[in-house]
PDB file of C-alpha atoms in Angstrom:
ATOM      1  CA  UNK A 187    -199.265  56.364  94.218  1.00 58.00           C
ATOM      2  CA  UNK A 188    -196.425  54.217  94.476  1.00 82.00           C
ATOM      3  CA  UNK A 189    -193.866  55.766  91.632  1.00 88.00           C
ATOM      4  CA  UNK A 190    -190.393  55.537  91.248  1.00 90.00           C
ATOM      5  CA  UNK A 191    -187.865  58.378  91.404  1.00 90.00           C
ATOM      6  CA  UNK A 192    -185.709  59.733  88.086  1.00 94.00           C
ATOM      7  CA  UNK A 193    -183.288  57.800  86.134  1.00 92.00           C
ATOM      8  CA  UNK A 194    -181.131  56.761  83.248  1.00 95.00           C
ATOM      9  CA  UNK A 195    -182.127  53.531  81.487  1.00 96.00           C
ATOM     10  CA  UNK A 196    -179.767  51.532  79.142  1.00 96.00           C
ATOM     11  CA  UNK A 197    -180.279  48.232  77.532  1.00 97.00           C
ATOM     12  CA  UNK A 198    -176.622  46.302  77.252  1.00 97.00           C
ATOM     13  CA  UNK A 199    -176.160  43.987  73.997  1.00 97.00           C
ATOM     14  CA  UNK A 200    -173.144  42.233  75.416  1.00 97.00           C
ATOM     15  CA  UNK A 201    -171.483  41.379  78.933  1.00 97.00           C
ATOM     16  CA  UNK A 202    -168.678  43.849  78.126  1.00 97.00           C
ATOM     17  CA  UNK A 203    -171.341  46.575  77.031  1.00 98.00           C
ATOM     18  CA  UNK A 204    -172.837  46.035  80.357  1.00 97.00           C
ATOM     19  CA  UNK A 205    -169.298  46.450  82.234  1.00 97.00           C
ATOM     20  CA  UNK A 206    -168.642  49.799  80.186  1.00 97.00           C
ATOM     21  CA  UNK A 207    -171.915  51.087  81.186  1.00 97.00           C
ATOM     22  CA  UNK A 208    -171.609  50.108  85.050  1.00 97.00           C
ATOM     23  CA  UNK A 209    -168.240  51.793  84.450  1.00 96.00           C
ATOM     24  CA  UNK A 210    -170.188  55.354  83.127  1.00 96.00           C
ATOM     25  CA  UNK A 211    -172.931  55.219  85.456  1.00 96.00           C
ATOM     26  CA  UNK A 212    -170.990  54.082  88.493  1.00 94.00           C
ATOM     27  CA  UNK A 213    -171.633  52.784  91.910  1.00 94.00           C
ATOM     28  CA  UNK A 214    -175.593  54.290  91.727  1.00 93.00           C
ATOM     29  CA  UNK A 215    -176.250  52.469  88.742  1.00 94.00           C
ATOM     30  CA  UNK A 216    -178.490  48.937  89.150  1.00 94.00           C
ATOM     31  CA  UNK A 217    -178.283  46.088  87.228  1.00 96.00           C
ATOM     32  CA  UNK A 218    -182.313  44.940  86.511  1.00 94.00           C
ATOM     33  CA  UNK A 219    -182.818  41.204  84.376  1.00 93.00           C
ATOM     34  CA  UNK A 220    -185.980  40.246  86.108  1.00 89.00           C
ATOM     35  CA  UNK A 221    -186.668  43.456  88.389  1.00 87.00           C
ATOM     36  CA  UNK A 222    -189.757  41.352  90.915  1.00 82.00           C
ATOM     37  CA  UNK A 223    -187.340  42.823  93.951  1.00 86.00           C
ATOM     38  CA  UNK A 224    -185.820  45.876  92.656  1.00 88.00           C
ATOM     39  CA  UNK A 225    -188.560  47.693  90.951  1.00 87.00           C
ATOM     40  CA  UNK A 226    -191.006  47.278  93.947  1.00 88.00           C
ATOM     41  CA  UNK A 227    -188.105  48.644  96.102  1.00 89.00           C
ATOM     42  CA  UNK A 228    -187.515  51.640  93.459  1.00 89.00           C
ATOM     43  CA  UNK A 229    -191.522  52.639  93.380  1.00 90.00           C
ATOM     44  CA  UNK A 230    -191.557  53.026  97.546  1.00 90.00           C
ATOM     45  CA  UNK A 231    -188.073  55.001  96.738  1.00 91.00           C
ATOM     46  CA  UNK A 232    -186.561  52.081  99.316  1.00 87.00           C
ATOM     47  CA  UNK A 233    -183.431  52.103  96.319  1.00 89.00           C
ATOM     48  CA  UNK A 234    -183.426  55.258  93.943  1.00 93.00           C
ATOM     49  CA  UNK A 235    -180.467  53.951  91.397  1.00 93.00           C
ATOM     50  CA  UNK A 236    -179.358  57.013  88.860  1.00 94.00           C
ATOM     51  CA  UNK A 237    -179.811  54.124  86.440  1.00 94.00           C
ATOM     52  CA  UNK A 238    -180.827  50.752  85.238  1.00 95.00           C
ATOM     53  CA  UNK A 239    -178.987  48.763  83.046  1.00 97.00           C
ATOM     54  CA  UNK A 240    -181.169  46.106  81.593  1.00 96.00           C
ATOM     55  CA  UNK A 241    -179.238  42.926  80.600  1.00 97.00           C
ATOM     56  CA  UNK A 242    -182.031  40.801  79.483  1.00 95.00           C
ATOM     57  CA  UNK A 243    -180.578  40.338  76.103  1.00 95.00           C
ATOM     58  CA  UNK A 244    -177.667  38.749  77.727  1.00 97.00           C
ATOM     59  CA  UNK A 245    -179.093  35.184  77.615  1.00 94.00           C
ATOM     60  CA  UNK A 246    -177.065  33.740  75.573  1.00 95.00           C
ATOM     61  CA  UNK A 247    -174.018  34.729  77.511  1.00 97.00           C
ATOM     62  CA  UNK A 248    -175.266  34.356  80.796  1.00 98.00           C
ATOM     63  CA  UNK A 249    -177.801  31.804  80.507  1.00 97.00           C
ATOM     64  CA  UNK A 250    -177.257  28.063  80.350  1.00 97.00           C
ATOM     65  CA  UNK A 251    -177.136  24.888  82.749  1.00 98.00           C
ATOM     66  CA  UNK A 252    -174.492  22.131  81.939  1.00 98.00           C
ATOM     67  CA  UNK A 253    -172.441  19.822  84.228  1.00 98.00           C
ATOM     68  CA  UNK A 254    -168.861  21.071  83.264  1.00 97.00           C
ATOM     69  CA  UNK A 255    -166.151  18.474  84.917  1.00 96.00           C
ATOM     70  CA  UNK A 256    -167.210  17.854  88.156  1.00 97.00           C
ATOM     71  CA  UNK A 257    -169.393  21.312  88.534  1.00 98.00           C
ATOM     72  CA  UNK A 258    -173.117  22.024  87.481  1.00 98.00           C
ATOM     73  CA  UNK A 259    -172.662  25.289  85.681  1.00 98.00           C
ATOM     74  CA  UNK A 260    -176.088  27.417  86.428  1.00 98.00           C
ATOM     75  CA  UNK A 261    -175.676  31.226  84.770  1.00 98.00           C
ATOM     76  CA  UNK A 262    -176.637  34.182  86.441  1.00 98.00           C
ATOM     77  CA  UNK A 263    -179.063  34.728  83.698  1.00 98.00           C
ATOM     78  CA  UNK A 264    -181.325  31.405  84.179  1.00 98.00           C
ATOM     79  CA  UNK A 265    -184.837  32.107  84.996  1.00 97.00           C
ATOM     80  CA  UNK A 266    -186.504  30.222  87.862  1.00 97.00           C
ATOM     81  CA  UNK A 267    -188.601  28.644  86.171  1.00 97.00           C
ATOM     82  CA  UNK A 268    -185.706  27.611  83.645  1.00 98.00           C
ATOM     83  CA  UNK A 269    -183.917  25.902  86.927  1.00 98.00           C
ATOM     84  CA  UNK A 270    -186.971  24.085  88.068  1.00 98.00           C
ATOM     85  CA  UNK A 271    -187.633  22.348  84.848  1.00 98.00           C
ATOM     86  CA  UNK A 272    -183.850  21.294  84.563  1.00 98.00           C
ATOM     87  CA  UNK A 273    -183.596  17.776  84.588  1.00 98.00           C
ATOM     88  CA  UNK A 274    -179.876  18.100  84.445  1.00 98.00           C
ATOM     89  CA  UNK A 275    -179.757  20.435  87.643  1.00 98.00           C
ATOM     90  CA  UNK A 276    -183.039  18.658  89.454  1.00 98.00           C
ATOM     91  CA  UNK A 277    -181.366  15.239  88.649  1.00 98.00           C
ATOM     92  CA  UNK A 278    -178.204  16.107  90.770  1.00 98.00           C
ATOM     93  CA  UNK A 279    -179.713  17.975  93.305  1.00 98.00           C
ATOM     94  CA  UNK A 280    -183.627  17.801  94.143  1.00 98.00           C
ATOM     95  CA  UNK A 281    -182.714  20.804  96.591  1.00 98.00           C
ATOM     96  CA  UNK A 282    -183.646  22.715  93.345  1.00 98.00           C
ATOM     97  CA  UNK A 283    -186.841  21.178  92.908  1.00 98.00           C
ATOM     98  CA  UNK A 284    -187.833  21.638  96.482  1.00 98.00           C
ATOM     99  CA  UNK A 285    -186.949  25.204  96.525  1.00 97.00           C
ATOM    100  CA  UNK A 286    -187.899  26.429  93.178  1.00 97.00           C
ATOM    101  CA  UNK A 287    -191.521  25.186  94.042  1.00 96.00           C
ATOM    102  CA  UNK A 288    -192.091  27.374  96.379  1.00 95.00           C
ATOM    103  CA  UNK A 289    -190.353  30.153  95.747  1.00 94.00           C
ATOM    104  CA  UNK A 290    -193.133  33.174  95.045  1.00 89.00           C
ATOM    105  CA  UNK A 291    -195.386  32.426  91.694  1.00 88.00           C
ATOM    106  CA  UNK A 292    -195.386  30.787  88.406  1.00 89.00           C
ATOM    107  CA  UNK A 293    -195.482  35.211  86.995  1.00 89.00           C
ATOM    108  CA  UNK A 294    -192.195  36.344  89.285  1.00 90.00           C
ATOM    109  CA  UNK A 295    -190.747  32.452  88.403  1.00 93.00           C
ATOM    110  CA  UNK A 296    -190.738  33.301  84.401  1.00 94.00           C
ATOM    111  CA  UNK A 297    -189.175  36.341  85.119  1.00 94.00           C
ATOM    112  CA  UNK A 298    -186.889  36.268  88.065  1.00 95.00           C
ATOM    113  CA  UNK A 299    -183.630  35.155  87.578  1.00 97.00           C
ATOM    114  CA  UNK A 300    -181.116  32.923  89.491  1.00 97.00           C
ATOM    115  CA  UNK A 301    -178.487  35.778  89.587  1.00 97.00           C
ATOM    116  CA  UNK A 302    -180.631  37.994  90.621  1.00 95.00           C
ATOM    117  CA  UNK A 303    -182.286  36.969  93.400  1.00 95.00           C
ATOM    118  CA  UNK A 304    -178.808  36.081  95.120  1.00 97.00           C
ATOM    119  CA  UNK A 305    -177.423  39.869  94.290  1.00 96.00           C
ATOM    120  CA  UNK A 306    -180.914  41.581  95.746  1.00 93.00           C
ATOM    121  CA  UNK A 307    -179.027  39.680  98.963  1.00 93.00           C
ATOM    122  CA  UNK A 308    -182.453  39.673 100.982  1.00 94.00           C
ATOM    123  CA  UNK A 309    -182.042  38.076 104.340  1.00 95.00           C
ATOM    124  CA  UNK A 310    -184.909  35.893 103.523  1.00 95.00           C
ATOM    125  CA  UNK A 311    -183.862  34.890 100.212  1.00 95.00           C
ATOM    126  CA  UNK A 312    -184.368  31.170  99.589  1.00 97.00           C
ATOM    127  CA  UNK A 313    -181.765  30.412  96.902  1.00 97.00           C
ATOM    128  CA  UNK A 314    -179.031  32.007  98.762  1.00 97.00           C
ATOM    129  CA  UNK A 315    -179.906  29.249 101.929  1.00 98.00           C
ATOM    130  CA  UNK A 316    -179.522  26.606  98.907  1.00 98.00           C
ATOM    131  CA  UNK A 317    -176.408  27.552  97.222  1.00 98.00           C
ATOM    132  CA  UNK A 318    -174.929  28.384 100.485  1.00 98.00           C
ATOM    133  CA  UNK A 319    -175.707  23.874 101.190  1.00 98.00           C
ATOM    134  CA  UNK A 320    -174.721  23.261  98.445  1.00 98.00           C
ATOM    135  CA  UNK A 321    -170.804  25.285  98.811  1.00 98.00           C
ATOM    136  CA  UNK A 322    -171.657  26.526  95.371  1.00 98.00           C
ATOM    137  CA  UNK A 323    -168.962  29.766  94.286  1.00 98.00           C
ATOM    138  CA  UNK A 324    -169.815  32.541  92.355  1.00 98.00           C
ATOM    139  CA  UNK A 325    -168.021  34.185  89.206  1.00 98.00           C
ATOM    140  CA  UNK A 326    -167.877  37.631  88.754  1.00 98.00           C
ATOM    141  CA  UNK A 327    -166.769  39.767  85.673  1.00 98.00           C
ATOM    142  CA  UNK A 328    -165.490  43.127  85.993  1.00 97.00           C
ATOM    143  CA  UNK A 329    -163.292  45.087  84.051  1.00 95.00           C
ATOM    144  CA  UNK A 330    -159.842  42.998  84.947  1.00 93.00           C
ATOM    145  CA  UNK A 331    -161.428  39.821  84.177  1.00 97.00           C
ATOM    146  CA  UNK A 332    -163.311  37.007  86.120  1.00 98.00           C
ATOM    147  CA  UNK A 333    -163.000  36.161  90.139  1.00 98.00           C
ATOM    148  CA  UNK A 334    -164.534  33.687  91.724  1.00 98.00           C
ATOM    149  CA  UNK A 335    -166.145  34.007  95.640  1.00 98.00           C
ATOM    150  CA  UNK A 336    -166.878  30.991  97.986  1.00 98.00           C
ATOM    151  CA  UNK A 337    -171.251  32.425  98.168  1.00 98.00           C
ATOM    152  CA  UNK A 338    -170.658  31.569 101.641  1.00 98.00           C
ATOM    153  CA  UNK A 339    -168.775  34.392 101.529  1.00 98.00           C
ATOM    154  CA  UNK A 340    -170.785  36.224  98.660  1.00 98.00           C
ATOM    155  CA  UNK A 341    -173.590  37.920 101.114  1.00 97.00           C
ATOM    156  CA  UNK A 342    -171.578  40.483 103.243  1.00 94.00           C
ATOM    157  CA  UNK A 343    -174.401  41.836 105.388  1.00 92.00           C
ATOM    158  CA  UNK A 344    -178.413  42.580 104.081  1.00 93.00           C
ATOM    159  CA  UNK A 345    -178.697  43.532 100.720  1.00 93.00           C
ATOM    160  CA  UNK A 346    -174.767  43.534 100.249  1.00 96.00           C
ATOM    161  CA  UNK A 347    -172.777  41.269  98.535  1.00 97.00           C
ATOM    162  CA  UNK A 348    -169.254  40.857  97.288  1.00 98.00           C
ATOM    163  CA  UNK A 349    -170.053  41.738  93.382  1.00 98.00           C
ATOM    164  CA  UNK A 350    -168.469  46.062  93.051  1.00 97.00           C
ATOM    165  CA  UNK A 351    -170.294  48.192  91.615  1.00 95.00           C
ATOM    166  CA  UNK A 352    -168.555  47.684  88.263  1.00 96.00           C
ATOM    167  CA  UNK A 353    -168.723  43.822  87.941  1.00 98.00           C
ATOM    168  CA  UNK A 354    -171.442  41.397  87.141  1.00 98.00           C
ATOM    169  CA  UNK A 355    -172.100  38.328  88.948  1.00 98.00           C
ATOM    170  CA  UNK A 356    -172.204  35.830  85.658  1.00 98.00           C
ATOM    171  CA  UNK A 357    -172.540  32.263  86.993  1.00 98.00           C
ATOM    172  CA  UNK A 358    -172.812  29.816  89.968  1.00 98.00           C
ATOM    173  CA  UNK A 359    -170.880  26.326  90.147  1.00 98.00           C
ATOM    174  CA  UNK A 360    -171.617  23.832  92.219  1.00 98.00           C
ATOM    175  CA  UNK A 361    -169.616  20.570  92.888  1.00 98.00           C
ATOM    176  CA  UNK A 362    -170.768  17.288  91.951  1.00 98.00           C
ATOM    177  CA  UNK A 363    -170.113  14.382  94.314  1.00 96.00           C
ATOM    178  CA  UNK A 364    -171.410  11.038  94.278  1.00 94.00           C
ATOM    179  CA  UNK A 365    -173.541   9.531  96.984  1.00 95.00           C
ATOM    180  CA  UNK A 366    -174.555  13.170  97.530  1.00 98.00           C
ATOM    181  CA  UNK A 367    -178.229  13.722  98.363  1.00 98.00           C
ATOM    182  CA  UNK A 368    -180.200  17.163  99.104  1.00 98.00           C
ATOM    183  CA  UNK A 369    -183.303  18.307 100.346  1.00 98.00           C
ATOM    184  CA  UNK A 370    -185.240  22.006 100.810  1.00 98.00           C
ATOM    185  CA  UNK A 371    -188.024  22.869 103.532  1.00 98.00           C
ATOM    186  CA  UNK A 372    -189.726  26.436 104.379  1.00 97.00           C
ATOM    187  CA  UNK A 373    -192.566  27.681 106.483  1.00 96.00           C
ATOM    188  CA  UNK A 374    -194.277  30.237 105.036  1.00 93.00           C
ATOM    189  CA  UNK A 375    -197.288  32.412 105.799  1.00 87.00           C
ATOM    190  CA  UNK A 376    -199.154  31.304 102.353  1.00 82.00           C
ATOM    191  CA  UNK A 377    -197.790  29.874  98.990  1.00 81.00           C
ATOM    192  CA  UNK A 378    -195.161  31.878  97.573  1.00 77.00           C
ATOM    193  CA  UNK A 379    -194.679  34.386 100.465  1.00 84.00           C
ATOM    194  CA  UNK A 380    -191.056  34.721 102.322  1.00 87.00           C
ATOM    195  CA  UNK A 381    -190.152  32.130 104.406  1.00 95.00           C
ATOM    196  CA  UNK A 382    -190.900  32.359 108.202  1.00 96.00           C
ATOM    197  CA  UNK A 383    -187.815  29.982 107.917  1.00 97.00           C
ATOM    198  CA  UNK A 384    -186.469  27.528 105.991  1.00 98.00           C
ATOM    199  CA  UNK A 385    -183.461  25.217 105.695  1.00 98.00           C
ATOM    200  CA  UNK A 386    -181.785  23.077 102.950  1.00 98.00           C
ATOM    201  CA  UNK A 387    -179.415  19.988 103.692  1.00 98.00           C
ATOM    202  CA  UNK A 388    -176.606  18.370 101.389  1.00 98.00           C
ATOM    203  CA  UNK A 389    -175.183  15.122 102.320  1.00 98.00           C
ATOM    204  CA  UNK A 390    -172.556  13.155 100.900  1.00 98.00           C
ATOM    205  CA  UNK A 391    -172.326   9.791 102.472  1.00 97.00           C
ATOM    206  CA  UNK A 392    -169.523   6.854 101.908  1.00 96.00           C
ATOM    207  CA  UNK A 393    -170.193   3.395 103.444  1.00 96.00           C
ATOM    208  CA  UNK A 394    -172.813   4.724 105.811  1.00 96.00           C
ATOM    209  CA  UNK A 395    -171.100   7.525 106.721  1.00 98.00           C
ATOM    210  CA  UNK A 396    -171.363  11.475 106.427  1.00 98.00           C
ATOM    211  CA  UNK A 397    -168.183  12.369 104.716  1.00 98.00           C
ATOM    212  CA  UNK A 398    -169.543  16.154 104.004  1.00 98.00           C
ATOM    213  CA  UNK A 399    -172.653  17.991 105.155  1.00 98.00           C
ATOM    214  CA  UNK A 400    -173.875  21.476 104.340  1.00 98.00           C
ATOM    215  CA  UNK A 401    -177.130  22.977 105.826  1.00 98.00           C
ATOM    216  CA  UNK A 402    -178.355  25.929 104.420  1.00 98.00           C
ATOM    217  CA  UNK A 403    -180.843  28.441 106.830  1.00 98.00           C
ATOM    218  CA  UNK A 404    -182.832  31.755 105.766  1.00 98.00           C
ATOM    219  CA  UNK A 405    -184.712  33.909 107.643  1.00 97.00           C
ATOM    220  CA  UNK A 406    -183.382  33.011 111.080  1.00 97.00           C
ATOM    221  CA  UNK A 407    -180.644  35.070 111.166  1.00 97.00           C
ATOM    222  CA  UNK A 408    -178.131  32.933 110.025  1.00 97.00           C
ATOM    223  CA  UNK A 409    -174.342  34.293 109.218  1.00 95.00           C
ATOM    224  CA  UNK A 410    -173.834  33.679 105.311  1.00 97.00           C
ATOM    225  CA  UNK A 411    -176.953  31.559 104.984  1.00 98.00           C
ATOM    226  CA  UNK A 412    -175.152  28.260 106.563  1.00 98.00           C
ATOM    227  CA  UNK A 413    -174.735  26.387 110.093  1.00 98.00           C
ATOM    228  CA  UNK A 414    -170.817  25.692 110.019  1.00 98.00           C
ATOM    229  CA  UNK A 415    -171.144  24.457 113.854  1.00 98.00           C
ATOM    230  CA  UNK A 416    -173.982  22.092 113.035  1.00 98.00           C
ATOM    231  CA  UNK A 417    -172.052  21.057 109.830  1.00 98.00           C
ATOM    232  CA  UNK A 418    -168.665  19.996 111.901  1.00 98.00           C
ATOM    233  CA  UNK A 419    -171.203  17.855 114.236  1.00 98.00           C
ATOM    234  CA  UNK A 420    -172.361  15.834 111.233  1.00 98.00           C
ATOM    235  CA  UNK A 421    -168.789  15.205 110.252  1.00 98.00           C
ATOM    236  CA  UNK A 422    -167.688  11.587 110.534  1.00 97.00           C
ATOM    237  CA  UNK A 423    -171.574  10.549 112.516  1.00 98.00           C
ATOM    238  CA  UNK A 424    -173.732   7.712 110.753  1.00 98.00           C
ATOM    239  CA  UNK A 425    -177.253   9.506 108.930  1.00 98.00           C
ATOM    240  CA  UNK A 426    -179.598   8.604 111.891  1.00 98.00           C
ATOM    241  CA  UNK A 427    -182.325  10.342 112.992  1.00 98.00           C
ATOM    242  CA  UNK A 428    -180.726  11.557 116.505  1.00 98.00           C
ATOM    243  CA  UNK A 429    -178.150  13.074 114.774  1.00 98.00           C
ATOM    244  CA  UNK A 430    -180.492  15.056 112.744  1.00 98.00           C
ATOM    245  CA  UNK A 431    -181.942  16.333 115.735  1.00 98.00           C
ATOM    246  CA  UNK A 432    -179.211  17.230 117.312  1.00 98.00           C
ATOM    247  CA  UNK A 433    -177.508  18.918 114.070  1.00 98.00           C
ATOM    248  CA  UNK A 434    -180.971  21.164 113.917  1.00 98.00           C
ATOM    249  CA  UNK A 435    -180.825  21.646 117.593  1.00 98.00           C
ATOM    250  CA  UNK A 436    -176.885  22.902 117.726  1.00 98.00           C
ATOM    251  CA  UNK A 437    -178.080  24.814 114.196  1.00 98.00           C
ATOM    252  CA  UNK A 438    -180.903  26.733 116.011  1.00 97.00           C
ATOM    253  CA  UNK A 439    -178.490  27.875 119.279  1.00 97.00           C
ATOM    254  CA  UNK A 440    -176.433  29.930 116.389  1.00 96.00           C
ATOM    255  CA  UNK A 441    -179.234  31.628 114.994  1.00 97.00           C
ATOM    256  CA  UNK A 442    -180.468  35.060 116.115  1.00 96.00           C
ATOM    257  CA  UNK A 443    -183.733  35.272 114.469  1.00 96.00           C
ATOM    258  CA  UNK A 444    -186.072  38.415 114.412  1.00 94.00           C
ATOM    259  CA  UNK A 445    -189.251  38.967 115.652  1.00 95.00           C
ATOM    260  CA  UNK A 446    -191.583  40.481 113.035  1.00 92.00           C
ATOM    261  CA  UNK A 447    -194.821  40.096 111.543  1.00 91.00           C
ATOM    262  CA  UNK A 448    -193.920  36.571 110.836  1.00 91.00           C
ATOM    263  CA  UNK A 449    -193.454  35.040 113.965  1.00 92.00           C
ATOM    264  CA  UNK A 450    -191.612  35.524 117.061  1.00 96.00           C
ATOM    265  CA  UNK A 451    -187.984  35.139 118.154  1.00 96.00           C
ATOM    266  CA  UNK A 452    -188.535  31.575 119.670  1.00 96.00           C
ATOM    267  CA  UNK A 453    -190.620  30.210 117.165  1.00 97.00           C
ATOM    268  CA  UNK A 454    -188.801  30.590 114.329  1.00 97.00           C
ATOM    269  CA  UNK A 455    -185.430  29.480 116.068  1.00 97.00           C
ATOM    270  CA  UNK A 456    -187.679  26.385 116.708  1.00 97.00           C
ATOM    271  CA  UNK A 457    -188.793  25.871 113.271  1.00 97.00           C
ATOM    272  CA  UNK A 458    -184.858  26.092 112.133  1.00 98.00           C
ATOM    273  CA  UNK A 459    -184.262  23.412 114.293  1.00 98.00           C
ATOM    274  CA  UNK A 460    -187.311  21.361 112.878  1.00 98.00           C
ATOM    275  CA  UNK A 461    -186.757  21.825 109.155  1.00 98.00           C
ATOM    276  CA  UNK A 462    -183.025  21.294 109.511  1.00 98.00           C
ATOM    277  CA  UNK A 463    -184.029  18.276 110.976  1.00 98.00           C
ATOM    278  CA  UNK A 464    -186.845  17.313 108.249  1.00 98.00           C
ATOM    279  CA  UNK A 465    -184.132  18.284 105.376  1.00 98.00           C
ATOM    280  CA  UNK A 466    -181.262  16.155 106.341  1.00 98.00           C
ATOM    281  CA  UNK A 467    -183.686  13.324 106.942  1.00 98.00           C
ATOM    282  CA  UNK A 468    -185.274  13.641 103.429  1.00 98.00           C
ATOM    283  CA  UNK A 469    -181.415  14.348 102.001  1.00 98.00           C
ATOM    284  CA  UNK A 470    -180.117  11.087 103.556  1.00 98.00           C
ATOM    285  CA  UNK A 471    -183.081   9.528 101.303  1.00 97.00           C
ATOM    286  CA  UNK A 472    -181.810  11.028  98.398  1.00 97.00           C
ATOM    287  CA  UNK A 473    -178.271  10.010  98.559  1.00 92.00           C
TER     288      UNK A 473
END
């Protein structure tokens, strides 16, 4: 029997409520909103937090999708499910769309949250790959206020990210350019599983030119979820289908994939290369 070892459980009413009990309970204390990764992780004792502190009555504060300025606001609290039927994110950038639809189940999709599935920091973690395309930043609240974090530098190894043990991650931003066009692809094993791999593109093109690219990768090993080498190669080149290829090729070289019971090594640095290649293709469409 797969049961979970002793703990505290508190439910917060407020994001400050939350902060003073992160603050009580310290650094073994785990924040739970939709709980598909860390609960299955707590019953094999994988994690064995001192306590949980449930913020899904926190909504209202952390909930939310709005194009502020020139960013898409998405908070930390937004369910998947919430994100894939947002017209107002999907509109901008179908990389949402793509991703969301294939990310586990319609049951973990009304549940898991946005926030969430970026903080478990799993190395196969789809959303991270997307934000990481799309150079979205992160706020985080802790007791001194707000920060915000580049998420390409949010994930600081597996399962660690830059959010202390006293802070809350509380929202995602993501620029809005025009002429900017996006695109999500993943292998997996069977619909909803992990991704043997999977990539996302972003292009922003002006007068038949890439003025910015940013290619998201998961599961292949990828520093901080993104190809900054195959990025810089994009840089200034027209959207044509041999520079695609050679973006996905340059992409794949900088991985260092895993063998495991998805796939080998070489296979899955091959299918980085081929879905990098497939997104930017399908993001060029888009734009």
């Amino acid at each position: 029997m797969q049961v979970p070892a002793t703990f505290e459980y508190e439910r917060a009413d407020s994001v400050p409520h939350a902060l003073e009990l992160l603050e009580r309970y310290g650094p073994e204390a785990r924040v739970v909103a939709g709980g598909h990764s860390l609960i299955p992780m707590m019953k094999l004792r994988l994690a064995q937090p001192e306590a949980l502190i449930d913020i899904n009555g926190l909504a209202d504060e952390l909930g939310g999708i709005a194009v502020e300025g020139d960013e898409l606001a998405i908070g930390a609290m937004v369910r998947h499910t919430e994100l894939l039927e947002s017209t107002t994110a999907t509109d901008l950038f179908p990389i949402f769309r793509d991703a969301e639809r294939v990310i586990a189940d319609p049951i973990v999709r009304n549940r898991g949250t946005v926030g969430g599935s970026l903080c478990q920091g799993d190395p196969s973690e789809d959303l991270s790959a997307v934000f990481a395309a799309l150079r979205a930043t992160a706020v985080i609240q802790g007791p001194g206020g707000t920060r915000t974090v580049p998420v390409r530098e949010f994930h600081q190894g597996p399962y660690e990210t830059a959010v202390e043990p006293n802070e809350l991650l509380i929202q995602l931003r993501v620029p809005v350019a025009p002429g900017t066009g996006s695109a999500y692809e993943k292998v997996e094993r069977r619909v909803g599983d992990w991704p043997v791999a999977a990539a996302g593109a972003v292009l922003r093109i002006e007068d038949g030119t890439i003025v910015q690219a940013g290619i998201g990768l998961t599961a292949v090993g990828a520093a901080h979820f993104c190809a900054p080498e195959a990025e810089a190669y994009l840089d200034g080149r027209a959207p044509d289908a041999e520079a695609f290829a050679q973006a996905g090729r340059i992409a794949a070289e900088h991985c260092e994939p895993h063998a495991d019971q998805r796939g080998p090594a070489d296979y899955k640095r091959h299918l980085a290369a081929e879905l990098i290649r497939r997104a930017l293709a399908r993001a060029a469409g888009r734009s």
